[in-house]
Coordinates of C-alpha atoms and ligand atoms in Angstrom, one line a residue:
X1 CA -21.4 28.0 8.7
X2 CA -19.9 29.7 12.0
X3 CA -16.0 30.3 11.1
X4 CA -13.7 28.7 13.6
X5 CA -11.7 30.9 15.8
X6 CA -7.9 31.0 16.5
X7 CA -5.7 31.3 19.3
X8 CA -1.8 31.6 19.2
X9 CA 0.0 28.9 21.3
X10 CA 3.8 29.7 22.4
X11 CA 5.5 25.6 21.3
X12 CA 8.4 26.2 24.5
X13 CA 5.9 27.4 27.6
X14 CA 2.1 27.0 26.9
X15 CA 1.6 30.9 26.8
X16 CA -1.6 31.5 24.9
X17 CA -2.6 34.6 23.2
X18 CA -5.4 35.7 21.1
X19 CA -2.9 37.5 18.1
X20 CA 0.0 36.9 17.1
X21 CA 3.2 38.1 18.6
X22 CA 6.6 37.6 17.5
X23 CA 8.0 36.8 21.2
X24 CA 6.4 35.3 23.9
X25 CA 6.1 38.0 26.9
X26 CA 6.2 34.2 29.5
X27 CA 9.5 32.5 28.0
X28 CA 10.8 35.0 25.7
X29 CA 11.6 32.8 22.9
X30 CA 11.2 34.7 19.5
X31 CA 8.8 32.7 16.7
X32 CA 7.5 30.0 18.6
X33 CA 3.7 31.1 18.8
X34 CA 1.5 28.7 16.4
X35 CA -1.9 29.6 15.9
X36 CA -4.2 26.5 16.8
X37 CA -8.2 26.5 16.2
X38 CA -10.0 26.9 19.3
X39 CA -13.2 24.1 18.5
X40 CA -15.4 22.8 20.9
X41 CA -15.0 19.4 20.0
X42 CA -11.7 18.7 18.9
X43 CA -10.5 17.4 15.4
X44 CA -7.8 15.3 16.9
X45 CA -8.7 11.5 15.9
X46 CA -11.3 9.8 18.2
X47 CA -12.4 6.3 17.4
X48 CA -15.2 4.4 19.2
X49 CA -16.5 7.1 21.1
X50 CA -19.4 4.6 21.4
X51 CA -18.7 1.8 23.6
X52 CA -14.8 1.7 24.1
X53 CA -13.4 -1.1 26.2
X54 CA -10.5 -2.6 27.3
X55 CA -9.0 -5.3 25.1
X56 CA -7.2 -8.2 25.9
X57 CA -3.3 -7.9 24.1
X58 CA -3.4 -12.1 23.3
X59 CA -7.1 -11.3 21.4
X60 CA -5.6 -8.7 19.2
X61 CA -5.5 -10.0 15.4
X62 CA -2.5 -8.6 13.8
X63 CA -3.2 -10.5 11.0
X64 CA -5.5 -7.2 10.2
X65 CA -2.6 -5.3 9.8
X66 CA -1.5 -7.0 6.6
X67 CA 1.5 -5.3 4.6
X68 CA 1.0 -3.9 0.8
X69 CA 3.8 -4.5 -1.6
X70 CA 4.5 -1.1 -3.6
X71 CA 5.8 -1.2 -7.1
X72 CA 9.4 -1.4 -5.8
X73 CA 11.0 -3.8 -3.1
X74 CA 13.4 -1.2 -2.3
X75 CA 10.9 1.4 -1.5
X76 CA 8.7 -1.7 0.6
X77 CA 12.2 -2.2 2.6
X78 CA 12.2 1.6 3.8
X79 CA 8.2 1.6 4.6
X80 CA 9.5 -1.4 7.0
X81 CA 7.9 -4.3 4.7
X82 CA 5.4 -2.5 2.4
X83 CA 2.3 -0.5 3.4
X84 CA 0.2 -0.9 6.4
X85 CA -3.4 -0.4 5.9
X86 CA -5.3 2.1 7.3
X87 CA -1.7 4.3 8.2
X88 CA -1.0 7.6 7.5
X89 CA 2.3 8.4 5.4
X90 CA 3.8 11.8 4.6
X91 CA 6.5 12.2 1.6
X92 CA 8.3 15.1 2.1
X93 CA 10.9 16.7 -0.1
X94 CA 12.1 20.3 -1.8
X95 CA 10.2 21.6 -4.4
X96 CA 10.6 19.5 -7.6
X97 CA 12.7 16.5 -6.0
X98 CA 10.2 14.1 -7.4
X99 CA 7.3 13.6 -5.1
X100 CA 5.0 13.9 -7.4
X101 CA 6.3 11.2 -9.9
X102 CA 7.1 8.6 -7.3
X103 CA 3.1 9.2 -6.0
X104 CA 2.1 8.5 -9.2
X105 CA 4.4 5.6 -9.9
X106 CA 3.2 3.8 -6.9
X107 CA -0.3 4.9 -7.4
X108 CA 0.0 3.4 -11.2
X109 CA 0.9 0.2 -9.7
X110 CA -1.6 -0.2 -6.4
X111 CA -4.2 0.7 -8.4
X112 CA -3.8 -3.1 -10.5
X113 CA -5.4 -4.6 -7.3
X114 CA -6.5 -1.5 -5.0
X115 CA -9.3 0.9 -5.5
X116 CA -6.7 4.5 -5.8
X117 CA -7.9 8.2 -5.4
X118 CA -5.3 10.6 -6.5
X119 CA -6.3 13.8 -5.2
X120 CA -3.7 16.6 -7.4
X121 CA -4.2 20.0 -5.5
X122 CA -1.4 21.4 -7.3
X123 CA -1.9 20.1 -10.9
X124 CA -4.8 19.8 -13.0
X125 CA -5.7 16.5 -14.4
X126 CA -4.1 17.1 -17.7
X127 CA -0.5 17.8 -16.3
X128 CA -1.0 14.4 -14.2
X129 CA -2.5 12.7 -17.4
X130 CA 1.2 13.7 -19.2
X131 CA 3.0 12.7 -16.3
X132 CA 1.2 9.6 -16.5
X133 CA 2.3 8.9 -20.6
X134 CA 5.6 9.9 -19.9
X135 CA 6.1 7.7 -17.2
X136 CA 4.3 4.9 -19.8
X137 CA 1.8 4.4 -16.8
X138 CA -1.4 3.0 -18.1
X139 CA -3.8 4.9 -15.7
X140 CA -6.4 2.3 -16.0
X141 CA -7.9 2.1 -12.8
X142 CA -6.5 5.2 -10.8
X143 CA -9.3 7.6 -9.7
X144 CA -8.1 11.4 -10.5
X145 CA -9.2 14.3 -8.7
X146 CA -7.9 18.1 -9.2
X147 CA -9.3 19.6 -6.0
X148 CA -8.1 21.6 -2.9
X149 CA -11.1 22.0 -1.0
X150 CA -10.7 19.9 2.1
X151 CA -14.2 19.0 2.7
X152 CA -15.1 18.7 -1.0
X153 CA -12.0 15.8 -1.1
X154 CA -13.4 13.9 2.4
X155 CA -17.0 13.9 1.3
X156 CA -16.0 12.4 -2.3
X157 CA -13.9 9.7 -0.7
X158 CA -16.6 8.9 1.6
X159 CA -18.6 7.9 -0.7
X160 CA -15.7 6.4 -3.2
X161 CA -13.8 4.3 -0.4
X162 CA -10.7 3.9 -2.0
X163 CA -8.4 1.6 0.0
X164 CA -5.4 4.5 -1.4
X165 CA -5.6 7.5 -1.2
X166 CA -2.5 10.1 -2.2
X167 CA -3.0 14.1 -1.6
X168 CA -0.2 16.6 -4.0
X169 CA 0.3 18.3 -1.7
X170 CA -1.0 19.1 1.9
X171 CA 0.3 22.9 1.5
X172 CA -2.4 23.0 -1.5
X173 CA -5.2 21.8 0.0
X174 CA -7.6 24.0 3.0
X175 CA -10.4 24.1 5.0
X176 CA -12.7 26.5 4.4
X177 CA -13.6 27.0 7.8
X178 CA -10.1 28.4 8.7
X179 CA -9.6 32.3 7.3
X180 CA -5.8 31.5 7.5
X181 CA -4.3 30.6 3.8
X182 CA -3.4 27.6 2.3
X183 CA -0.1 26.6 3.5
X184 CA 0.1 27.9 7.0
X185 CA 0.8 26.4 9.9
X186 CA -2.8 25.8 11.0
X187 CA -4.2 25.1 8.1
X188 CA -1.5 22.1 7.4
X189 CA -2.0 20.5 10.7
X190 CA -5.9 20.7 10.5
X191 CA -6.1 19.5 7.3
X192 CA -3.6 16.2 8.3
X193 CA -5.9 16.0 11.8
X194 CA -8.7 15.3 9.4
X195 CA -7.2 13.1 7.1
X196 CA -5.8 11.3 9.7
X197 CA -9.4 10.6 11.1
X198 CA -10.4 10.0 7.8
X199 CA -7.7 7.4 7.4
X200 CA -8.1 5.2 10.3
X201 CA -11.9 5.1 10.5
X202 CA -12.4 4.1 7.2
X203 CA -9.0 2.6 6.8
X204 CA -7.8 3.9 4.0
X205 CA -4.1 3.6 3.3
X206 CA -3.4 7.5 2.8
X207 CA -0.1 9.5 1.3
X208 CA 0.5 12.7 1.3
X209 CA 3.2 14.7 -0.2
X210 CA 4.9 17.9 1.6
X211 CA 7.1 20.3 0.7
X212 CA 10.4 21.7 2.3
X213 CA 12.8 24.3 2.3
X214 CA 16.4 23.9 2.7
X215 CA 16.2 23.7 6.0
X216 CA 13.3 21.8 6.5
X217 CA 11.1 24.1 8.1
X218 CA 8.4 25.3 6.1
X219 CA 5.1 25.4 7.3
X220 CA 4.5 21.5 7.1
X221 CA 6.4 18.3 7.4
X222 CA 7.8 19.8 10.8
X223 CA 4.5 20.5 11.9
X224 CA 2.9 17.1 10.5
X225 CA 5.7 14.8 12.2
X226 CA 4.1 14.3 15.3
X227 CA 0.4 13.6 13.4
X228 CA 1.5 10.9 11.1
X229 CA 2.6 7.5 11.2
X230 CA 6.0 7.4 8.7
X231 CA 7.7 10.9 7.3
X232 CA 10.0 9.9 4.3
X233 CA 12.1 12.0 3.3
X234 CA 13.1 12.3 -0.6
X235 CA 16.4 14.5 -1.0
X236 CA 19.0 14.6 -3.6
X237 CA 20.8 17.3 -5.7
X238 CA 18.4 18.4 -8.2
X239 CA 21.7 18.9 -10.7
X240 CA 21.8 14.7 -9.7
X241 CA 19.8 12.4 -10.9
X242 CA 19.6 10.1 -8.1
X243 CA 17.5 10.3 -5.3
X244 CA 17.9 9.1 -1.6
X245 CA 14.6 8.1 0.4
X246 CA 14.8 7.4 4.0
X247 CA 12.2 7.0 6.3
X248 CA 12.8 9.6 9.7
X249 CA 9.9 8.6 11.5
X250 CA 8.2 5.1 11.1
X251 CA 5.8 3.6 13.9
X252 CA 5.8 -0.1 11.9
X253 CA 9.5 -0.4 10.8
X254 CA 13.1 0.9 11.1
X255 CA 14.3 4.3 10.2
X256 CA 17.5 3.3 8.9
X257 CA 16.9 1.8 5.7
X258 CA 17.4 4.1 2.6
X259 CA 16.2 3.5 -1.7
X260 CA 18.3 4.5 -4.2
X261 CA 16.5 6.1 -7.2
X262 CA 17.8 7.4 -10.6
X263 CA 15.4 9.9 -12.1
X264 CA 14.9 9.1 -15.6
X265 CA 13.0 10.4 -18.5
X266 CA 10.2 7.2 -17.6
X267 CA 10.1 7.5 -14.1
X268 CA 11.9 6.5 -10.6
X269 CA 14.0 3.7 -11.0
X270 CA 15.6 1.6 -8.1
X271 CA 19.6 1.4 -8.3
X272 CA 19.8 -1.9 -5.7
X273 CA 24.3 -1.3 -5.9
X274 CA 24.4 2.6 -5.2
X275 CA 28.1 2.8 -5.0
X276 CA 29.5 3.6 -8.5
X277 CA 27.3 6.8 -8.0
X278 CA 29.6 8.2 -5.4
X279 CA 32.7 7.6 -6.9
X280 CA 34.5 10.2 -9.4
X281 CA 34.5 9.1 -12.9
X282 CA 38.5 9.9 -12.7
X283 CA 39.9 6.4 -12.5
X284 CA 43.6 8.0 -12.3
X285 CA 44.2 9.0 -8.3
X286 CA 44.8 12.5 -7.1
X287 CA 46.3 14.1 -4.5
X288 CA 43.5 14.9 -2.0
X289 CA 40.8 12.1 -3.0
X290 CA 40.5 8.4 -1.0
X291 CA 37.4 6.4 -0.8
X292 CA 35.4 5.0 2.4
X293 CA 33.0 2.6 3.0
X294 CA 29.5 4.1 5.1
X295 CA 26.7 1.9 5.5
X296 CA 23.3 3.2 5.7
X297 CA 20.4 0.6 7.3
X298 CA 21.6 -2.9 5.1
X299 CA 23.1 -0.9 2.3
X300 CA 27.1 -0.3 2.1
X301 CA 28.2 2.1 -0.2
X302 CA 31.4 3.1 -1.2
X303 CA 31.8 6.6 -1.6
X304 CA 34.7 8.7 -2.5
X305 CA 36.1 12.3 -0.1
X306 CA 37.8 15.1 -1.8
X307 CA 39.7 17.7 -0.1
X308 CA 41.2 20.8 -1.0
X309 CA 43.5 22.6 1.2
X310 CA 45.3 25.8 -0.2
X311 CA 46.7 29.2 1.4
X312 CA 44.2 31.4 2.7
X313 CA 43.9 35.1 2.2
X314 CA 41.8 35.9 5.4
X315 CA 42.8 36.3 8.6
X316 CA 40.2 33.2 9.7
X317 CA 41.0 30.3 7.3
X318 CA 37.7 29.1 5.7
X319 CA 36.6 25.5 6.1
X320 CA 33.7 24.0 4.0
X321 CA 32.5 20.5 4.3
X322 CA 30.1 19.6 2.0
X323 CA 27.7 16.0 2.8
X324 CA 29.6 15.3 6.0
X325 CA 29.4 16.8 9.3
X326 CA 31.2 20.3 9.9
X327 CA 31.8 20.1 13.3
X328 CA 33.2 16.7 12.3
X329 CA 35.7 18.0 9.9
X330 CA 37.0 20.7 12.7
X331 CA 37.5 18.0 15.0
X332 CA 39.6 16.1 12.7
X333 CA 41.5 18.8 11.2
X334 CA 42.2 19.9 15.0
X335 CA 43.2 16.2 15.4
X336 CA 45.9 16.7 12.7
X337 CA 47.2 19.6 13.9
X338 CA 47.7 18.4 17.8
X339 CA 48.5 14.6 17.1
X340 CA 50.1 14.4 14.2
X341 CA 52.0 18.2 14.0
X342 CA 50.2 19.8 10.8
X343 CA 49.4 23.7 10.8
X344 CA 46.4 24.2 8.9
X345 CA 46.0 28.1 10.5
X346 CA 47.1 29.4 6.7
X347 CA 45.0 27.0 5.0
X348 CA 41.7 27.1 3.6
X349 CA 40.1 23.6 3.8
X350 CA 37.2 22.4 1.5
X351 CA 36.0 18.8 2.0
X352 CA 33.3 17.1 0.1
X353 CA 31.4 13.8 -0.4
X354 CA 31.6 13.6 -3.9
X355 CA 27.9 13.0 -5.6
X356 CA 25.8 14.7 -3.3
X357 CA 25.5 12.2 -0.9
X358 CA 25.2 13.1 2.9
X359 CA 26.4 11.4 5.6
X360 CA 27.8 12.1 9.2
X361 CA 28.8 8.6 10.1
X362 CA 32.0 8.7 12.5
X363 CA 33.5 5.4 9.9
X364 CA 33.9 8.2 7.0
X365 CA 36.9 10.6 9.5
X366 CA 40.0 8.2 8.4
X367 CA 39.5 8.4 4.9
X368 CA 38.5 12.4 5.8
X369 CA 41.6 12.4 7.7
X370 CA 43.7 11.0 4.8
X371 CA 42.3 13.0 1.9
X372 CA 43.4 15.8 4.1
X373 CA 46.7 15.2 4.3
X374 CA 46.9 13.9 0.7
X375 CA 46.1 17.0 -0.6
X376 CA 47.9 19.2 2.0
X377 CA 51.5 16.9 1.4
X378 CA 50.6 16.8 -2.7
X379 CA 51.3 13.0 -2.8
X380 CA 49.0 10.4 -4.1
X381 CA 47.3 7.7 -1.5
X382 CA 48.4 4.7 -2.4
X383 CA 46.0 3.1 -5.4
X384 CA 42.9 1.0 -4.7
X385 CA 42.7 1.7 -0.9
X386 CA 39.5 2.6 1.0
X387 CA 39.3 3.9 4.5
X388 CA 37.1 3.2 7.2
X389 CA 37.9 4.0 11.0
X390 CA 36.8 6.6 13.4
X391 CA 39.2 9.1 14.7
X392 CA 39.4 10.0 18.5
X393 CA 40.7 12.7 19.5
X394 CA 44.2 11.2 21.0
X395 CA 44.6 10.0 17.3
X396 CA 43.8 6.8 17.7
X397 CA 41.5 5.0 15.3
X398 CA 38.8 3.4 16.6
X399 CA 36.4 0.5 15.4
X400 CA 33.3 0.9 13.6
X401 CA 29.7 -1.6 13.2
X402 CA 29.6 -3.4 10.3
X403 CA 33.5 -3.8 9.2
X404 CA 32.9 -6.8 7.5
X405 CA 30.2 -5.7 5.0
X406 CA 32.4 -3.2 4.3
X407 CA 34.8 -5.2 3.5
X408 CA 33.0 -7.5 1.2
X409 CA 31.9 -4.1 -0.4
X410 CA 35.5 -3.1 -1.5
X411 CA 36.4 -6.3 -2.5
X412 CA 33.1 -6.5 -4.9
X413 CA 34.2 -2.9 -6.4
X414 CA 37.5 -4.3 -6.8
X415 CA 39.3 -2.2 -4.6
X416 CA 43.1 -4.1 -3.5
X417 CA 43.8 -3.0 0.5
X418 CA 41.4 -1.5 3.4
X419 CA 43.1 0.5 6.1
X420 CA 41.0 -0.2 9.1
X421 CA 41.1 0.2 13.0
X422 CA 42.9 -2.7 15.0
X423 CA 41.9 -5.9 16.5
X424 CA 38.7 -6.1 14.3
X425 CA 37.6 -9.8 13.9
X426 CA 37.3 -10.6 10.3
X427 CA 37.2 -13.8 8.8
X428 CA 40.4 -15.8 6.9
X429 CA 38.3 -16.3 4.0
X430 CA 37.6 -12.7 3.7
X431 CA 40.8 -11.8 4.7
X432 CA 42.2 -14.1 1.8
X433 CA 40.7 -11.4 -0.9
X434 CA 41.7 -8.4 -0.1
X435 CA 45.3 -6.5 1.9
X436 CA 43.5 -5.8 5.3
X437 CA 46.2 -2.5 6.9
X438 CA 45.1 -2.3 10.7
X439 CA 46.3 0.9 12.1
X440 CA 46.2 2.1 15.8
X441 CA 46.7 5.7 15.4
X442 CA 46.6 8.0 12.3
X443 CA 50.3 8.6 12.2
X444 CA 50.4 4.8 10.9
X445 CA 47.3 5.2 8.3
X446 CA 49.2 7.9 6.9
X447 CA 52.9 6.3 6.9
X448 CA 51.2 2.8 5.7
X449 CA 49.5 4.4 2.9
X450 CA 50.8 8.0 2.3
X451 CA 54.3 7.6 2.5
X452 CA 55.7 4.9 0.5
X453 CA 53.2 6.7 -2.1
X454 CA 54.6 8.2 -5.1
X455 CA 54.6 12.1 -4.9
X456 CA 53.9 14.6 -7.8
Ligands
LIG1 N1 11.5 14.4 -19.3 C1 12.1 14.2 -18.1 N2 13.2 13.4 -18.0 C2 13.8 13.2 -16.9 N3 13.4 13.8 -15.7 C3 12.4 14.6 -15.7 C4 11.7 14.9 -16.9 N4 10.6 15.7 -16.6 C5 10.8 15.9 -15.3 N5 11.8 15.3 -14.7 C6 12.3 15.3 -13.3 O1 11.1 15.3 -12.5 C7 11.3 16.3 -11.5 C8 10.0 16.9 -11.1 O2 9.3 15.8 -10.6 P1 8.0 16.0 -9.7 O3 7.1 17.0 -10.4 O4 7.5 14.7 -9.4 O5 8.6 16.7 -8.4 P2 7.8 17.3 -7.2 O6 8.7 17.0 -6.0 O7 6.4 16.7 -7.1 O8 7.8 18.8 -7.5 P3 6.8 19.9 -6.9 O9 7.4 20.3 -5.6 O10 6.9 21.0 -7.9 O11 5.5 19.3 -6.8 C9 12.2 17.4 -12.2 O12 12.9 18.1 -11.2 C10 13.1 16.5 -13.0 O13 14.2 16.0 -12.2
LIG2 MG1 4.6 17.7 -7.2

């Protein structure tokens, strides 16, 4: 079989060449040739090649497009209502988040009423087989393959026709026809252009797994977002146990929905009220610690900020913020400085979301604000209090989406006041269960709640 030749495309201007170089001599840009197969007829996805016609939109059953349930309603909630036949799904995640055992989990349980192919590339059957027992999955009637040969796996499933299938991983599987290894760029977006193809014409439901670096930009899910139909992406703190999915791409549902998982010894395991998770176990309050309320898709969560300001022995104070935005934390520390007459220029600043939780939500500066100054003034917030507002930067607080739900989810944690931005409309009977604080500007979050605290 003729080997396919490559070409090297530059992503910013079009500037093809026939090696690679590290910067393009058209638009200078350093790292932004891919190499791309040159093929006479393309793999990109063509269907009815035949005799393709126009169709009328009012004829068009939709009722073909039926959803399938997964073993989790969470998980069905982020897909946008379940599966969509025939669509192409890519779970991506760092190295040993837990791709791998979800795939299985949901294999394990689609495979009761599906026909599932498990394709491992990675694994060989036996280390699936003890996944499986640990996970007390009964395997039944879940097709296993251990293969990595791309065109070994498309002719098997030809003939199979699963209605699942599930690749570990799309780094470990090639084509043989490309001399590039396993993993690269062009072998990861071949292999995906022909799964893809594989996928809709025979409408098999297909999942792969991909792997990630820290900054997301391994050769893969990058590279794949444009190819398939939903990217979710698995993260967490592998010294965690829970894990966050969200989906960052999905062409049949929202992308702001998120599962909460806990990784246990048997498996993935939904955690519907996420909010005890990101909360210190301390019950006592601190100097430098407040809670806020962020909502993510329908989910709120309470989450608890921690702040630690001491002297600095550089002449640039350091500033870390950990699972919220940097820039963010500059803006409000600037904010503090200018509005309400702080000098942090001596002070290192460390802020964290406590849990390994990550969220830039603009609702999370108050309580960012106020653990701030807790820690900065040594005095203790007042007890029970959460914080949701965003901060502008003339120091005024200004309203947020959702201020009710966030509400109702202090009160269900128990919490006794909520400091939150003015003129918000919130109902008497909710207003009857918890102290609702409405502050204009910072300066009276702070003297409302920091002040009349007691002081170490
Ligand atoms: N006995 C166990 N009890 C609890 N958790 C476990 C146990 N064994 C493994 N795990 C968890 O499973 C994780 C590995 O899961 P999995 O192999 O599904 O990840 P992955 O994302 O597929 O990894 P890779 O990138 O290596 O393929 C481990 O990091 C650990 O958190
Ligand atoms: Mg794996």
């Amino acid at each position: 079989m003729p080997k396919i030749s490559s070409k090297w495309t530059c992503q910013e201007c079009g500037y093809i060449s026939p090696s690679y170089i590290g910067k393009c001599p058209e638009c200078n840009s350093w790292n932004s040739l891919i190499e791309e197969i040159v093929s006479k007829k393309s793999s990109y996805l063509r269907t009815n090649e035949k005799d393709n016609s126009f169709s009328l939109c009012s004829d068009i059953n939709i009722s073909e497009m039926n959803r399938i349930k997964s073993f989790d309603s969470e998980l069905d909630n982020v897909l946008g209502g379940g599966f969509v036949s025939g669509s192409l799904i890519l779970l991506s995640g760092e190295p040993g988040i837990g791709k791998s055992t979800l795939l299985l989990q949901v294999a394990d349980h689609l495979s009761k009423n599906h026909k599932v192919a498990y394709v491992t590339a990675e694994e060989s059957l036996h280390q699936v087989k003890l996944r499986g027992d640990r996970l007390n999955l009964s395997g039944k009637n879940l097709l296993l393959l251990s293969e990595n040969n791309l065109e070994q796996i498309i002719s098997l499933i030809e003939k199979e026709k699963p209605g699942f299938l599930i690749i570990d991983s799309i780094q470990a599987i090639y084509h043989p026809e490309l001399e590039s290894t396993g993993g690269s760029v062009s072998q990861v977006r071949e292999c995906a252009n022909k799964l893809l193809r594989l996928a809709k014409e025979n409408n098999i439901t297909t999942l792969m797994a991909g792997h990630v670096n820290k900054e997301g930009m391994i050769a893969g899910p990058k590279v794949l977002e444009h190819i398939v139909d939903t990217v979710l992406y698995f993260e967490g703190e592998k010294f965690h146990n829970f894990r966050i999915l969200r989906a960052t791409k999905n062409r049949f549902g929202c992308t702001d929905e998120i599962a909460v998982f806990e990784m246990k010894e048997h498996g993935l395991k939904t955690i519907p009220n996420p909010s005890f998770l990101f909360m210190s176990q301390n019950k006592d309050s601190v100097p430098g610690s407040t809670y806020a309320a962020l909502v993510e898709g329908s989910k709120t969560i309470i989450a608890e900020i921690q702040a630690l300001v001491g002297g600095t022995s550089y002449t640039t104070p350091r500033r870390v913020a950990n699972g919220l935005d940097y820039n963010r934390v500059l803006q409000i520390i600037a904010i503090l400085e200018r509005r309400v007459g702080f000098n942090f220029s001596k002070h290192d600043m460390f802020v964290n979301l406590v849990g390994g939780l990550s969220s830039y939500e603009p609702a999370l500066d108050l309580s960012i604000a106020m653990s701030i100054v807790s820690c900065k003034q040594d005095v203790i917030p007042v007890k029970k209090t959460i914080y949701v507002g965003e901060v502008g930067l003339t120091g005024e607080i200004r309203q947020v989406n959702q201020i009710e739900n966030r509400i109702k989810e202090a009160v269900k944690l128990g919490f006794e006041r909520i400091v939150i931005p003015s003129g918000c409309d919130i109902s008497k009977s909710l207003q009857s269960k918890i102290e609702i604080i409405e502050s204009k500007k910072i300066l009276d979050a702070i003297r409302a709640t920091l002040a009349q605290a007691q002081s170490i």
